[in-house]
Amino acid sequence: IGYLVLSLPLGKETVAVAAMGISLILIALGTGLFKGNLQVMVGRLYDEPQYASKRDSGFSLFYMAINIGAMFAPTAAIKIMKWAQESLSVSVEDSYHFAFAVACASLILSIAIYYAFSFTYKHVLASETKSKDDKTSAKETNELSKAETKERIICLCLVFAVVIFFWMAFHQNGNTLTLFARDYTQKTSEGLQSMAFDVTNLVACIFVVYGCFGLAQSKTGKGKGISLGVIVAAIAFLFYKYSNLEGAVDVEAPIFQQFNP
């Protein structure tokens, strides 16, 4: 709902400012409730003893998927904005709303996928129901004293105090640093360094790095051959892109987000 509100081109009036505030509150609430619960669900996928050893790999895939999306998002947003400006003749300010509309559509698609494949994690929901029943039955024996409860609440508040300021500082990369990039950095790049602003080149570099890991860790000739093939293909792609560079490349401020760790 928050991204849907952000996708509405309401201009710059008071209504637009209020709508943006409401949308940010909704996004914050939705993200807070969604992300924590999703992490718990991922962890419970591996509660069974035969899957427990794969838990770390599961979380690695989980976070890797999030970071892959974050790396492609700036390029996708810029392309959507330019499409809206060129094809629909909208202003630069209004073109931002189309990027948020696509984000809203992607969230709707993710919810549809979540429910469509719910049969694959029924055991997680079942174990959650069972754990609730177990907690209810053991409530009297495991109930904390007032002193213990107070101590834990104080610890949580101290953690909250640190975390709030940490994330306030961290997320300046999406606001203050983006404005800094817009106003105080060079708007064009050329030569070898310009390749860093093309996400496909970054992906090729990632393939080279992981190919090297695969080459070092593979214990079979077939595995080493595949890794070597990936490395050669990625380097060939990078060489092709470098040999076809055409002068200076325009650099949009949001594209710096793809370097955000």
Coordinates of C-alpha atoms in Angstrom, one line a residue, residues 89-233:
S89 CA 6.2 12.7 -22.1
V90 CA 6.1 13.1 -18.3
S91 CA 8.3 15.4 -16.3
V92 CA 11.4 14.1 -14.5
E93 CA 9.6 14.6 -11.1
D94 CA 6.5 12.6 -12.2
S95 CA 8.7 9.8 -13.8
Y96 CA 9.8 8.7 -10.3
H97 CA 6.2 7.6 -9.6
F98 CA 6.4 5.0 -12.4
A99 CA 9.4 3.5 -10.7
F100 CA 7.5 3.1 -7.5
A101 CA 4.5 1.7 -9.5
V102 CA 6.8 -1.1 -10.8
A103 CA 8.0 -1.7 -7.2
C104 CA 4.4 -2.0 -6.1
A105 CA 3.7 -4.5 -8.9
S106 CA 6.7 -6.5 -8.0
L107 CA 5.6 -6.7 -4.4
I108 CA 2.1 -7.9 -5.5
L109 CA 3.8 -10.5 -7.6
S110 CA 6.0 -11.7 -4.7
I111 CA 2.9 -12.0 -2.5
A112 CA 1.2 -14.1 -5.2
I113 CA 4.3 -16.3 -5.4
Y114 CA 4.3 -16.6 -1.6
Y115 CA 0.7 -18.0 -1.5
A116 CA 1.1 -20.0 -4.7
F117 CA 4.0 -22.0 -3.3
S118 CA 2.6 -22.2 0.3
F119 CA 2.4 -25.9 0.0
T120 CA 6.2 -26.1 0.1
Y121 CA 6.4 -24.7 3.6
K122 CA 3.3 -26.1 5.3
H123 CA 5.5 -27.8 7.9
V124 CA 6.8 -24.4 8.9
L125 CA 3.3 -23.1 9.6
A126 CA 2.4 -26.4 11.3
S127 CA 5.5 -26.2 13.6
E128 CA 4.5 -22.5 14.4
T129 CA 1.1 -23.6 15.5
K130 CA 2.6 -26.4 17.6
S131 CA 5.1 -24.1 19.2
K132 CA 2.3 -21.7 20.2
D133 CA 0.4 -24.6 21.8
D134 CA 3.6 -25.7 23.6
K135 CA 4.2 -22.1 24.9
T136 CA 0.6 -21.9 26.1
S137 CA 0.9 -25.2 28.0
A138 CA 4.3 -24.3 29.5
K139 CA 3.4 -20.7 30.3
E140 CA 3.1 -21.2 34.1
T141 CA 6.4 -23.0 34.4
N142 CA 8.4 -20.6 32.2
E143 CA 6.9 -17.3 33.3
L144 CA 9.6 -14.7 34.1
S145 CA 9.7 -12.8 37.3
K146 CA 9.2 -9.1 37.4
A147 CA 12.9 -8.5 37.9
E148 CA 13.8 -10.7 35.0
T149 CA 11.2 -9.0 32.8
K150 CA 12.4 -5.6 33.7
E151 CA 16.1 -6.5 33.0
R152 CA 15.2 -7.9 29.5
I153 CA 13.1 -4.9 28.6
I154 CA 16.0 -2.6 29.6
C155 CA 18.4 -4.6 27.4
L156 CA 15.9 -4.4 24.5
C157 CA 15.6 -0.6 24.9
L158 CA 19.4 -0.2 24.9
V159 CA 19.6 -2.3 21.7
F160 CA 16.8 -0.2 20.2
A161 CA 18.6 3.1 21.1
V162 CA 21.7 1.9 19.3
V163 CA 20.0 0.3 16.3
I164 CA 17.8 3.4 15.6
F165 CA 20.8 5.7 15.2
F166 CA 22.7 3.1 13.3
W167 CA 20.0 2.8 10.7
M168 CA 19.5 6.5 10.6
A169 CA 23.1 6.9 9.6
F170 CA 23.2 3.9 7.3
H171 CA 20.2 5.0 5.3
Q172 CA 21.7 8.4 4.5
N173 CA 23.1 6.5 1.5
G174 CA 19.7 6.6 -0.1
N175 CA 19.0 10.3 0.7
T176 CA 21.9 12.6 1.7
L177 CA 24.6 10.7 -0.3
T178 CA 22.4 10.5 -3.4
L179 CA 21.8 14.3 -3.2
F180 CA 25.6 14.7 -2.8
A181 CA 26.2 12.6 -5.8
R182 CA 23.7 14.6 -7.8
D183 CA 25.1 18.0 -6.9
Y184 CA 28.8 17.5 -6.3
T185 CA 30.1 14.7 -8.5
Q186 CA 31.0 14.6 -12.1
K187 CA 28.0 13.8 -14.3
T188 CA 30.0 11.9 -17.0
S189 CA 32.6 9.2 -17.1
E190 CA 34.8 7.8 -19.8
G191 CA 37.3 5.0 -20.4
L192 CA 37.7 2.0 -18.2
Q193 CA 36.1 3.6 -15.1
S194 CA 32.9 4.2 -17.1
M195 CA 32.4 0.5 -17.2
A196 CA 31.7 0.4 -13.5
F197 CA 28.4 2.3 -14.0
D198 CA 27.0 -0.5 -16.2
V199 CA 25.5 -3.2 -14.0
T200 CA 26.1 -5.9 -16.5
N201 CA 29.8 -5.3 -16.2
L202 CA 29.6 -5.6 -12.4
V203 CA 27.8 -8.9 -12.9
A204 CA 30.6 -10.1 -15.2
C205 CA 33.1 -9.2 -12.5
I206 CA 31.1 -11.2 -9.9
F207 CA 31.2 -14.2 -12.3
V208 CA 35.0 -13.8 -12.5
V209 CA 35.4 -13.7 -8.7
Y210 CA 33.1 -16.7 -8.1
G211 CA 34.7 -18.6 -11.0
C212 CA 38.0 -18.2 -9.3
F213 CA 36.6 -19.5 -6.0
G214 CA 35.1 -22.4 -7.9
L215 CA 38.4 -23.1 -9.7
A216 CA 40.3 -23.1 -6.3
Q217 CA 37.7 -25.2 -4.5
S218 CA 36.6 -27.7 -7.1
K219 CA 38.0 -31.2 -6.6
T220 CA 37.1 -32.7 -10.0
G221 CA 38.3 -31.9 -13.4
K222 CA 34.8 -31.2 -14.6
G223 CA 34.2 -28.7 -11.9
K224 CA 37.4 -26.9 -12.6
G225 CA 36.6 -26.9 -16.3
I226 CA 33.2 -25.3 -15.7
S227 CA 34.7 -22.6 -13.4
L228 CA 37.4 -21.9 -16.0
G229 CA 34.8 -21.6 -18.7
V230 CA 32.8 -19.1 -16.7
I231 CA 35.9 -17.0 -16.0
V232 CA 36.9 -17.0 -19.7
A233 CA 33.4 -16.1 -20.8

